[in-house]
Short mmCIF file of C-alpha atoms and ligand atoms in Angstrom, two decimals:
data_model
loop_
_atom_site.label_atom_id
_atom_site.label_comp_id
_atom_site.label_asym_id
_atom_site.label_seq_id
_atom_site.Cartn_x
_atom_site.Cartn_y
_atom_site.Cartn_z
CA MET A 1 16.54 8.30 2.75
CA LEU A 2 14.80 11.65 3.03
CA ALA A 3 17.97 13.35 1.80
CA VAL A 4 18.18 10.97 -1.18
CA PHE A 5 14.46 11.47 -1.89
CA ILE A 6 14.72 15.27 -1.85
CA SER A 7 17.97 15.24 -3.86
CA LEU A 8 16.31 13.19 -6.61
CA ALA A 9 13.27 15.48 -6.61
CA VAL A 10 15.56 18.53 -6.94
CA ILE A 11 17.81 17.02 -9.64
CA GLY A 12 14.85 15.99 -11.79
CA CYS A 13 13.13 19.40 -11.63
CA GLY A 14 12.28 20.68 -15.12
CA HIS A 15 14.39 18.14 -17.03
CA PHE A 16 13.10 16.50 -20.19
CA ALA A 17 14.84 14.24 -22.70
CA PRO A 18 17.13 16.38 -24.88
CA GLU A 19 16.26 16.87 -28.53
CA GLY A 20 17.14 13.90 -30.70
CA VAL A 21 17.55 11.47 -27.79
CA ASN A 22 15.16 8.58 -27.42
CA ASP A 23 13.24 9.00 -24.12
CA LYS A 24 13.46 5.27 -23.45
CA LEU A 25 17.24 5.50 -23.48
CA TYR A 26 17.26 8.78 -21.55
CA ALA A 27 15.16 7.11 -18.82
CA LYS A 28 18.13 4.84 -18.13
CA THR A 29 20.87 7.46 -18.27
CA ASN A 30 19.25 10.11 -16.05
CA ILE A 31 19.91 9.33 -12.39
CA VAL A 32 16.40 10.28 -11.23
CA ASN A 33 14.53 7.91 -13.53
CA LEU A 34 17.19 5.26 -13.20
CA MET A 35 17.08 5.21 -9.40
CA VAL A 36 13.33 5.61 -8.94
CA TRP A 37 11.90 3.40 -11.68
CA GLY A 38 14.80 1.15 -12.70
CA LEU A 39 16.37 0.28 -9.36
CA TRP A 40 14.14 1.26 -6.43
CA TRP A 41 10.77 0.11 -7.79
CA PRO A 42 11.88 -3.44 -8.82
CA SER A 43 13.89 -3.78 -5.58
CA MET A 44 10.83 -2.79 -3.56
CA VAL A 45 8.78 -5.56 -5.20
CA TRP A 46 11.46 -8.16 -4.38
CA LEU A 47 11.92 -6.88 -0.83
CA ALA A 48 8.15 -6.87 -0.20
CA VAL A 49 7.69 -10.47 -1.34
CA LEU A 50 10.75 -11.75 0.53
CA PHE A 51 10.71 -9.61 3.66
CA GLY A 52 7.27 -8.01 3.94
CA ARG A 53 6.97 -4.28 4.52
CA VAL A 54 10.67 -3.84 5.10
CA TRP A 55 10.77 -0.72 2.89
CA CYS A 56 8.46 0.98 5.41
CA MET A 57 11.27 0.68 7.99
CA VAL A 58 13.27 3.32 6.14
CA CYS A 59 10.59 5.17 4.17
CA PRO A 60 11.06 8.96 4.26
CA LEU A 61 7.37 9.68 3.66
CA GLU A 62 6.41 8.23 7.02
CA LEU A 63 9.05 10.45 8.60
CA VAL A 64 7.62 13.57 6.93
CA ALA A 65 4.03 12.67 7.86
CA ASN A 66 5.12 11.93 11.42
CA GLY A 67 6.92 15.28 11.58
CA THR A 68 3.94 17.32 10.42
CA GLU A 69 1.64 15.33 12.71
CA ARG A 70 3.81 16.41 15.64
CA VAL A 71 3.91 20.02 14.47
CA ALA A 72 0.11 20.08 14.17
CA ARG A 73 -0.21 18.67 17.68
CA ARG A 74 2.15 21.33 19.02
CA LEU A 75 0.13 24.03 17.27
CA GLY A 76 -3.07 22.67 18.79
CA VAL A 77 -4.63 21.76 15.42
CA LYS A 78 -7.73 19.64 15.92
CA GLN A 79 -6.75 16.64 13.83
CA LEU A 80 -9.24 14.40 12.07
CA VAL A 81 -9.59 10.65 12.43
CA LEU A 82 -9.01 8.58 9.28
CA GLY A 83 -12.40 7.54 7.87
CA LYS A 84 -13.42 3.94 7.30
CA TRP A 85 -13.40 4.02 3.51
CA LEU A 86 -9.92 5.56 3.47
CA ARG A 87 -8.75 2.88 5.90
CA SER A 88 -10.11 0.23 3.52
CA GLY A 89 -7.54 1.24 0.89
CA ALA A 90 -10.15 2.42 -1.64
CA LEU A 91 -8.27 5.66 -2.38
CA ILE A 92 -4.94 3.82 -2.62
CA VAL A 93 -6.32 1.61 -5.42
CA GLY A 94 -7.34 4.76 -7.31
CA ILE A 95 -3.93 6.41 -6.80
CA TYR A 96 -2.12 3.26 -7.88
CA ALA A 97 -4.25 3.00 -11.03
CA LEU A 98 -3.64 6.68 -11.78
CA ILE A 99 0.14 6.21 -11.50
CA GLN A 100 0.03 3.26 -13.91
CA LEU A 101 -2.06 5.33 -16.32
CA LEU A 102 0.45 8.19 -16.08
CA VAL A 103 3.26 5.73 -16.78
CA ALA A 104 1.53 4.46 -19.92
CA GLY A 105 0.08 7.77 -21.12
CA ALA A 106 2.48 10.51 -19.99
CA HIS A 107 5.64 8.35 -19.65
CA LEU A 108 6.00 9.37 -16.03
CA HIS A 109 8.83 6.84 -15.70
CA ARG A 110 10.85 8.28 -18.60
CA VAL A 111 10.69 12.01 -17.94
CA PRO A 112 12.77 13.28 -14.95
CA ALA A 113 10.60 16.42 -14.68
CA TYR A 114 7.47 14.30 -14.19
CA THR A 115 9.23 11.96 -11.77
CA SER A 116 10.35 15.01 -9.82
CA LEU A 117 6.77 16.32 -9.68
CA PHE A 118 5.66 12.88 -8.54
CA LEU A 119 8.23 12.89 -5.70
CA TRP A 120 7.34 16.44 -4.62
CA GLY A 121 3.66 15.47 -4.78
CA LEU A 122 4.27 12.52 -2.48
CA LEU A 123 6.26 14.62 -0.01
CA GLY A 124 3.62 17.38 -0.01
CA THR A 125 0.71 14.97 0.38
CA ALA A 126 2.47 13.10 3.19
CA GLY A 127 3.09 16.42 4.96
CA LEU A 128 -0.48 17.67 4.53
CA VAL A 129 -2.16 14.41 5.48
CA GLY A 130 0.05 14.11 8.55
CA PHE A 131 -0.82 17.66 9.53
CA PHE A 132 -4.58 17.31 9.28
CA ILE A 133 -5.26 13.63 10.02
CA LYS A 134 -3.81 11.79 12.99
CA ASP A 135 -2.39 8.33 13.63
CA ARG A 136 -0.19 7.61 10.62
CA ALA A 137 -3.02 8.45 8.26
CA PHE A 138 -0.81 8.77 5.16
CA CYS A 139 0.46 5.19 5.49
CA ARG A 140 -2.96 3.79 6.35
CA GLY A 141 -5.05 5.50 3.70
CA PHE A 142 -3.01 7.39 1.10
CA CYS A 143 0.35 5.78 0.36
CA PRO A 144 0.36 4.70 -3.32
CA VAL A 145 2.37 1.57 -2.57
CA GLY A 146 0.53 0.73 0.64
CA LEU A 147 -1.68 -1.95 -0.91
CA LEU A 148 1.15 -3.38 -2.97
CA LEU A 149 3.28 -3.79 0.15
CA SER A 150 0.47 -5.18 2.28
CA THR A 151 -0.68 -7.63 -0.42
CA TYR A 152 2.71 -8.81 -1.70
CA GLY A 153 4.30 -8.72 1.73
CA ARG A 154 1.95 -11.08 3.57
CA GLY A 155 4.26 -14.05 3.20
CA GLY A 156 7.42 -12.02 3.92
CA MET A 157 10.03 -13.63 6.12
CA LEU A 158 10.60 -10.65 8.42
CA ALA A 159 7.92 -10.08 11.04
CA VAL A 160 7.26 -8.34 14.32
CA ARG A 161 5.55 -10.67 16.77
CA ALA A 162 5.08 -11.04 20.51
CA GLY A 163 7.20 -13.79 22.04
CA SER A 164 5.33 -15.38 24.90
CA GLY A 165 1.55 -14.98 25.23
CA ARG A 166 1.90 -15.59 28.96
CA ILE A 167 4.16 -12.56 29.40
CA CYS A 168 1.68 -10.35 27.52
CA ASN A 169 -1.23 -11.67 29.58
CA THR A 170 0.49 -10.80 32.82
CA CYS A 171 1.94 -7.51 31.58
CA THR A 172 0.49 -4.65 33.58
CA GLY A 173 2.10 -1.72 31.73
CA LYS A 174 0.87 -2.59 28.19
CA ASP A 175 3.19 0.13 26.89
CA CYS A 176 2.82 -1.11 23.31
CA ILE A 177 -0.89 -0.19 23.34
CA MET A 178 -1.31 2.65 25.85
CA ALA A 179 -2.57 5.79 24.11
CA CYS A 180 -0.48 7.98 26.44
CA ASN A 181 2.68 6.60 24.77
CA ARG A 182 1.59 7.45 21.26
CA THR A 183 3.24 10.84 21.03
CA LYS A 184 6.64 9.84 22.45
CA LEU A 185 9.65 10.30 20.23
CA SER A 186 10.84 6.73 20.69
CA GLY A 187 9.18 3.65 22.18
CA ARG A 188 5.67 4.70 21.12
CA SER A 189 2.60 2.54 21.42
CA CYS A 190 1.74 1.31 17.92
CA PRO A 191 1.36 4.45 15.75
CA SER A 192 -0.67 2.41 13.23
CA LEU A 193 -3.21 1.60 15.99
CA LEU A 194 -2.51 -2.14 15.79
CA ASN A 195 -2.58 -4.45 18.76
CA PRO A 196 1.06 -5.68 18.86
CA PRO A 197 0.59 -8.60 21.30
CA LYS A 198 -2.09 -10.03 19.01
CA LEU A 199 -0.22 -9.39 15.74
CA ASN A 200 -0.71 -12.40 13.44
CA SER A 201 -0.22 -10.98 9.95
CA ASN A 202 2.24 -8.78 8.06
CA ARG A 203 -0.61 -6.90 6.41
CA ASP A 204 -0.62 -3.64 8.34
CA CYS A 205 2.58 -3.70 10.39
CA LEU A 206 5.18 -1.24 9.05
CA VAL A 207 7.99 -2.98 10.96
CA CYS A 208 8.76 0.38 12.54
CA GLY A 209 9.92 -1.29 15.74
CA GLN A 210 8.21 1.20 18.06
CA CYS A 211 6.40 -1.57 19.95
CA ILE A 212 9.68 -3.44 20.38
CA LYS A 213 11.22 -0.33 21.97
CA ALA A 214 8.12 0.29 24.07
CA CYS A 215 7.84 -3.24 25.47
CA LYS A 216 9.52 -3.15 28.90
CA PRO A 217 9.41 -6.95 29.46
CA ASP A 218 11.30 -7.21 26.13
CA ASN A 219 8.70 -9.57 24.68
CA MET A 220 8.20 -8.02 21.22
CA GLN A 221 10.60 -9.38 18.65
CA LEU A 222 11.73 -8.83 15.10
CA ILE A 223 11.94 -12.34 13.71
CA LEU A 224 13.11 -14.02 10.52
CA ARG A 225 10.92 -16.98 9.56
CA ARG A 226 10.28 -19.21 6.58
CA PRO A 227 8.17 -17.65 3.82
CA PHE A 228 4.36 -17.71 4.15
CA HIS A 229 4.58 -18.88 7.73
CA PRO A 230 1.62 -21.15 8.55
CA SER A 231 1.02 -19.50 11.94
CA ASP A 232 -0.19 -16.26 10.31
CA VAL A 233 -3.91 -15.71 9.96
CA ARG A 234 -5.42 -16.02 6.45
CA GLU A 235 -8.49 -14.13 5.32
CA PRO A 236 -10.95 -16.46 3.55
CA ALA A 237 -11.91 -13.64 1.15
CA ALA A 238 -10.05 -10.43 0.33
CA SER A 239 -11.67 -7.04 0.80
CA TRP A 240 -12.97 -5.36 -2.36
CA PRO A 241 -10.16 -2.75 -2.50
CA VAL A 242 -7.55 -5.53 -2.27
CA THR A 243 -9.44 -7.59 -4.88
CA ILE A 244 -9.60 -4.64 -7.30
CA PHE A 245 -5.93 -3.91 -6.65
CA VAL A 246 -4.96 -7.51 -7.54
CA ILE A 247 -7.13 -7.35 -10.67
CA ILE A 248 -5.44 -4.13 -11.81
CA VAL A 249 -1.95 -5.30 -11.00
CA SER A 250 -2.51 -8.63 -12.81
CA GLY A 251 -3.17 -6.64 -16.00
CA PHE A 252 -0.18 -4.40 -15.41
CA VAL A 253 2.13 -7.35 -14.76
CA THR A 254 0.92 -9.21 -17.88
CA GLY A 255 1.64 -6.09 -19.95
CA GLU A 256 5.06 -5.67 -18.34
CA LEU A 257 5.97 -9.33 -18.92
CA CYS A 258 4.93 -9.03 -22.57
CA SER A 259 7.11 -5.93 -22.98
CA GLU A 260 10.23 -8.14 -22.76
CA TRP A 261 9.19 -10.20 -25.81
CA LYS A 262 8.21 -8.41 -29.01
CA THR A 263 5.81 -11.10 -30.29
CA ALA A 264 3.93 -11.28 -27.00
CA GLN A 265 3.77 -7.50 -26.85
CA SER A 266 2.26 -7.22 -30.32
CA VAL A 267 -0.35 -9.86 -29.42
CA PHE A 268 -1.13 -8.19 -26.07
CA LEU A 269 -1.48 -4.75 -27.65
CA TRP A 270 -3.15 -5.90 -30.88
CA LEU A 271 -6.61 -4.66 -29.92
CA PRO A 272 -5.69 -1.23 -28.46
CA ASP A 273 -3.20 -0.59 -31.27
CA HIS A 274 -5.77 -1.39 -33.96
CA PHE A 275 -8.36 0.71 -32.15
CA THR A 276 -5.89 3.63 -32.04
CA GLU A 277 -5.07 3.24 -35.71
CA TYR A 278 -8.67 2.82 -36.86
CA PHE A 279 -9.86 5.97 -35.08
CA SER A 280 -6.61 7.92 -35.77
CA LEU A 281 -5.95 8.44 -32.06
CA SER A 282 -2.17 8.08 -32.11
CA SER A 283 -1.74 11.24 -30.00
CA VAL A 284 -3.44 9.45 -27.09
CA GLY A 285 -2.21 5.94 -27.98
CA GLY A 286 -0.30 5.56 -24.70
CA TRP A 287 -3.40 6.40 -22.65
CA ILE A 288 -5.44 3.87 -24.63
CA GLU A 289 -2.79 1.21 -23.98
CA GLY A 290 -2.92 2.15 -20.29
CA VAL A 291 -6.70 1.77 -20.11
CA TRP A 292 -6.41 -1.57 -21.89
CA MET A 293 -3.61 -2.80 -19.59
CA ILE A 294 -5.08 -1.90 -16.20
CA GLY A 295 -8.80 -1.82 -17.06
CA ILE A 296 -10.21 -3.76 -19.98
CA TYR A 297 -7.73 -6.63 -20.26
CA PRO A 298 -7.72 -7.49 -16.53
CA LEU A 299 -11.52 -7.44 -16.47
CA LEU A 300 -11.63 -9.89 -19.39
CA LEU A 301 -8.97 -12.04 -17.75
CA TRP A 302 -10.75 -12.12 -14.41
CA PHE A 303 -14.06 -12.83 -16.06
CA VAL A 304 -12.50 -16.01 -17.48
CA LEU A 305 -10.79 -16.82 -14.15
CA GLY A 306 -14.08 -16.21 -12.31
CA ILE A 307 -15.98 -18.55 -14.65
CA LEU A 308 -13.33 -21.23 -14.08
CA ALA A 309 -13.63 -20.73 -10.32
CA ALA A 310 -17.43 -20.92 -10.33
CA PHE A 311 -17.88 -23.23 -13.33
CA ASN A 312 -20.94 -24.96 -11.93
CA SER A 313 -22.80 -21.68 -11.60
CA ASP A 314 -24.39 -19.60 -14.35
CA ASN A 315 -24.94 -16.66 -12.02
CA ALA A 316 -22.76 -13.61 -12.85
CA PHE A 317 -22.80 -12.50 -9.19
CA VAL A 318 -21.28 -15.83 -8.13
CA VAL A 319 -18.55 -15.34 -10.73
CA ILE A 320 -17.80 -11.82 -9.48
CA ARG A 321 -17.95 -12.88 -5.84
CA SER A 322 -15.42 -15.63 -6.54
CA TRP A 323 -12.88 -12.88 -7.34
CA ARG A 324 -12.63 -12.13 -3.62
CA PHE A 325 -11.68 -15.76 -2.90
CA LEU A 326 -9.18 -15.77 -5.74
CA ALA A 327 -7.51 -12.42 -5.06
CA LEU A 328 -5.02 -13.27 -2.32
CA PRO A 329 -3.85 -16.66 -3.67
CA LEU A 330 -3.57 -15.18 -7.19
CA ALA A 331 -1.64 -12.22 -5.77
CA VAL A 332 1.15 -14.69 -4.95
CA ILE A 333 1.44 -15.67 -8.64
CA VAL A 334 1.11 -12.05 -9.77
CA SER A 335 3.86 -11.00 -7.36
CA SER A 336 6.17 -13.76 -8.65
CA GLY A 337 5.58 -12.51 -12.22
CA HIS A 338 6.26 -8.99 -10.98
CA MET A 339 9.56 -10.20 -9.47
CA ALA A 340 10.54 -11.78 -12.78
CA LYS A 341 9.91 -8.51 -14.63
CA GLY A 342 11.67 -6.59 -11.85
CA LEU A 343 14.74 -8.81 -12.26
CA ALA A 344 14.77 -8.28 -16.03
CA LYS A 345 14.54 -4.54 -15.57
CA PHE A 346 17.05 -4.27 -12.71
CA THR A 347 19.70 -6.36 -14.45
CA SER A 348 19.40 -4.42 -17.71
CA TRP A 349 19.36 -0.96 -16.06
CA ILE A 350 21.99 -1.40 -13.33
CA GLY A 351 24.85 -1.17 -15.86
CA PHE A 352 23.88 2.48 -16.43
CA PHE A 353 24.46 3.35 -12.77
CA PRO A 354 28.24 4.09 -12.98
CA HIS A 355 27.52 6.39 -15.96
CA ALA A 356 24.74 8.13 -14.00
CA LEU A 357 27.13 8.78 -11.10
CA LYS A 358 29.57 10.52 -13.46
CA ASP A 359 26.87 12.33 -15.45
CA PRO A 360 23.71 12.56 -13.25
CA MET A 361 21.65 14.40 -15.85
CA GLY A 362 22.50 11.67 -18.36
CA ILE A 363 22.51 13.95 -21.39
CA MET A 364 26.10 13.27 -22.42
CA THR A 365 25.72 9.55 -21.77
CA ALA A 366 22.49 9.33 -23.78
CA SER A 367 23.96 11.35 -26.68
CA GLY A 368 27.16 9.28 -26.57
CA ILE A 369 25.24 6.01 -26.69
CA SER A 370 23.00 7.33 -29.49
CA SER A 371 26.03 8.33 -31.58
CA LYS A 372 27.81 5.08 -30.64
CA ALA A 373 30.67 7.03 -29.01
CA ILE A 374 29.82 5.26 -25.74
CA GLN A 375 29.07 1.57 -25.64
CA GLN A 376 25.63 0.69 -24.25
CA PRO A 377 26.10 -1.19 -20.93
CA VAL A 378 25.39 -4.90 -21.22
CA PRO A 379 22.79 -6.44 -18.88
CA LEU A 380 24.13 -8.03 -15.72
CA LEU A 381 22.47 -11.34 -16.62
CA SER A 382 21.60 -12.65 -20.08
CA ILE A 383 17.90 -12.74 -20.90
CA SER A 384 17.93 -16.56 -21.07
CA VAL A 385 19.22 -16.73 -17.48
CA VAL A 386 16.62 -14.16 -16.36
CA SER A 387 13.98 -16.20 -18.18
CA LEU A 388 15.00 -19.37 -16.30
CA ILE A 389 14.94 -17.56 -12.92
CA GLY A 390 11.58 -16.01 -13.84
CA MET A 391 10.06 -19.40 -14.62
CA ALA A 392 11.42 -20.78 -11.34
CA LEU A 393 9.79 -17.84 -9.56
CA VAL A 394 6.32 -18.39 -11.03
CA ILE A 395 6.51 -22.14 -10.45
CA THR A 396 7.38 -21.43 -6.81
CA GLY A 397 4.51 -18.93 -6.89
CA ILE A 398 1.92 -21.56 -7.87
CA TYR A 399 3.04 -23.78 -4.98
CA PHE A 400 2.59 -21.01 -2.42
CA SER A 401 -0.59 -19.79 -4.10
CA ILE A 402 -2.28 -23.19 -3.70
CA ARG A 403 -0.97 -23.45 -0.15
CA GLU A 404 -2.33 -20.01 0.71
CA ALA A 405 -5.73 -20.95 -0.76
CA ARG A 406 -5.76 -24.17 1.27
CA LEU A 407 -4.87 -22.42 4.51
CA ALA A 408 -7.53 -19.74 3.89
CA ASN A 409 -10.34 -22.06 2.76
CA PRO A 410 -9.47 -25.69 3.58
CA GLU A 411 -12.92 -26.97 2.57
CA THR A 412 -13.35 -25.31 -0.80
CA TYR A 413 -9.89 -24.33 -2.11
CA HIS A 414 -9.71 -27.30 -4.53
CA GLN A 415 -12.69 -25.89 -6.46
CA ARG A 416 -10.59 -22.89 -7.47
CA LEU A 417 -7.43 -24.58 -8.73
CA ALA A 418 -8.08 -23.98 -12.45
CA PRO A 419 -7.72 -20.14 -12.37
CA LYS A 420 -4.35 -20.45 -10.64
CA LEU A 421 -3.11 -22.94 -13.22
CA VAL A 422 -4.30 -20.76 -16.10
CA LEU A 423 -2.53 -17.67 -14.73
CA VAL A 424 0.71 -19.49 -13.98
CA VAL A 425 0.79 -21.14 -17.42
CA LEU A 426 0.18 -17.75 -19.05
CA PHE A 427 3.00 -16.08 -17.09
CA ALA A 428 5.41 -19.01 -17.47
CA PHE A 429 4.81 -19.13 -21.23
CA ILE A 430 5.51 -15.41 -21.67
CA ILE A 431 8.65 -15.60 -19.51
CA PHE A 432 9.81 -18.69 -21.43
CA GLY A 433 9.37 -16.66 -24.62
CA TRP A 434 11.80 -13.97 -23.39
CA GLY A 435 14.80 -16.20 -23.71
CA TYR A 436 13.78 -19.19 -25.77
CA ILE A 437 11.33 -18.20 -28.53
CA LYS A 438 12.44 -15.78 -31.19
S1 SF4 B 501 3.02 2.73 4.01
FE1 SF4 B 501 3.93 3.95 2.36
S2 SF4 B 501 4.39 5.93 3.27
FE2 SF4 B 501 4.04 4.51 4.94
S3 SF4 B 501 6.06 3.77 5.47
FE3 SF4 B 501 5.21 2.31 4.02
S4 SF4 B 501 5.88 2.98 2.00
FE4 SF4 B 501 6.21 4.69 3.42
S1 SF4 B 502 4.07 -6.72 23.91
FE1 SF4 B 502 5.21 -6.09 25.75
S2 SF4 B 502 4.25 -4.21 26.43
FE2 SF4 B 502 2.84 -5.18 25.00
S3 SF4 B 502 1.47 -6.41 26.28
FE3 SF4 B 502 3.12 -7.77 25.65
S4 SF4 B 502 4.65 -7.64 27.24
FE4 SF4 B 502 3.28 -5.87 27.54
S1 SF4 B 503 4.55 -0.39 16.43
FE1 SF4 B 503 4.97 -2.55 16.18
S2 SF4 B 503 3.03 -3.42 15.47
FE2 SF4 B 503 2.89 -1.21 15.19
S3 SF4 B 503 3.54 -0.90 13.09
FE3 SF4 B 503 5.35 -0.62 14.38
S4 SF4 B 503 6.34 -2.64 14.43
FE4 SF4 B 503 4.25 -2.93 13.66
#
């Protein structure tokens, strides 16, 4: 994976869409954009929801950070401990929002040169953080997709758990926890500083398998279970960084869903587009759309959802506090909408992959398609089929969302049903529009 990562970063270096070629088309024909934004990103969303943090198993950034952490130790560098606010994910929310802004404003996802800078930036940051801060600090406090994976992946079917509690209680070695094992090459005690025998959530476990290798009584297991397993612990209220992340991503996902249906897109972007036109700000129109999508619109949406959740209260603080109770159950619906968009994107971009293998820079392919010398690849699935699957996903999402809310707050969950229904109807309507409303 590290080799693929570096190859993409090298190939994309300094490449922009050629003159006369639409950058939207070029994004699909250039192998860097195609693989990072068209194939890997949607796949990661699907994998996270279905299998938890399975991407972390093979992530090259963890490898780089681990490598520099070892080098720093060898060199006798006095490494820092990750601070509490970084551990909370506060910086990750900011990085995630910045990436979405760069996508909207600078078209990060359409320009190979920017994608390359992004990849080099990730590699460099992982290396530096690993060097100066110990104990998997990059994953725990800096990784831009860390919160996405930990929030979407909670109900994932793949999990690392201890088998028998009795074996752990009588275990004298405790190799999965002992600090002296932390620097081993293989069979380390948990590098994320978790307590493997007590693991009861997918939230922070990177499925790295170190505790499984470390456990001499062979009691740690990698298991495949049904989704949203009831034995996992549920937090009654999400932390503020997670809540803000879900708010931001709900806006992003609404915008992305609307982008598949022209009418919905023009309604969604009516306000920012008119603002841009009225003040003649077309040169920064993309940035304004970005601020609308991940800032203003989600705040308006969550204000309405909060009022619905706390309808018998006229106190604004109660409305805002209700966001923390809504965040994790609503994240299930948001992630199902994200999967629907991911499917639409993946199936319409994957046809470009054979062309990208023959012409990695994508210039000839893009020019050929523009001049109609090459036929544009057809999507793998028709939009009406994708629309049906998308609706099935969000309907499944509302079921699990209500179930999650009930397991987290059995006494009060029924008071917050309305926001879930509003969000699912909104998403289902937009997805229905993709295939069935012209
Ligand atoms: S948390 Fe981020 S950097 Fe760490 S393994 Fe997972 S995806 Fe990679
Ligand atoms: S997981 Fe294994 S090593 Fe850790 S306490 Fe249990 S039996 Fe011991
Ligand atoms: S060592 Fe075990 S508990 Fe810790 S992150 Fe890896 S798989 Fe998860």
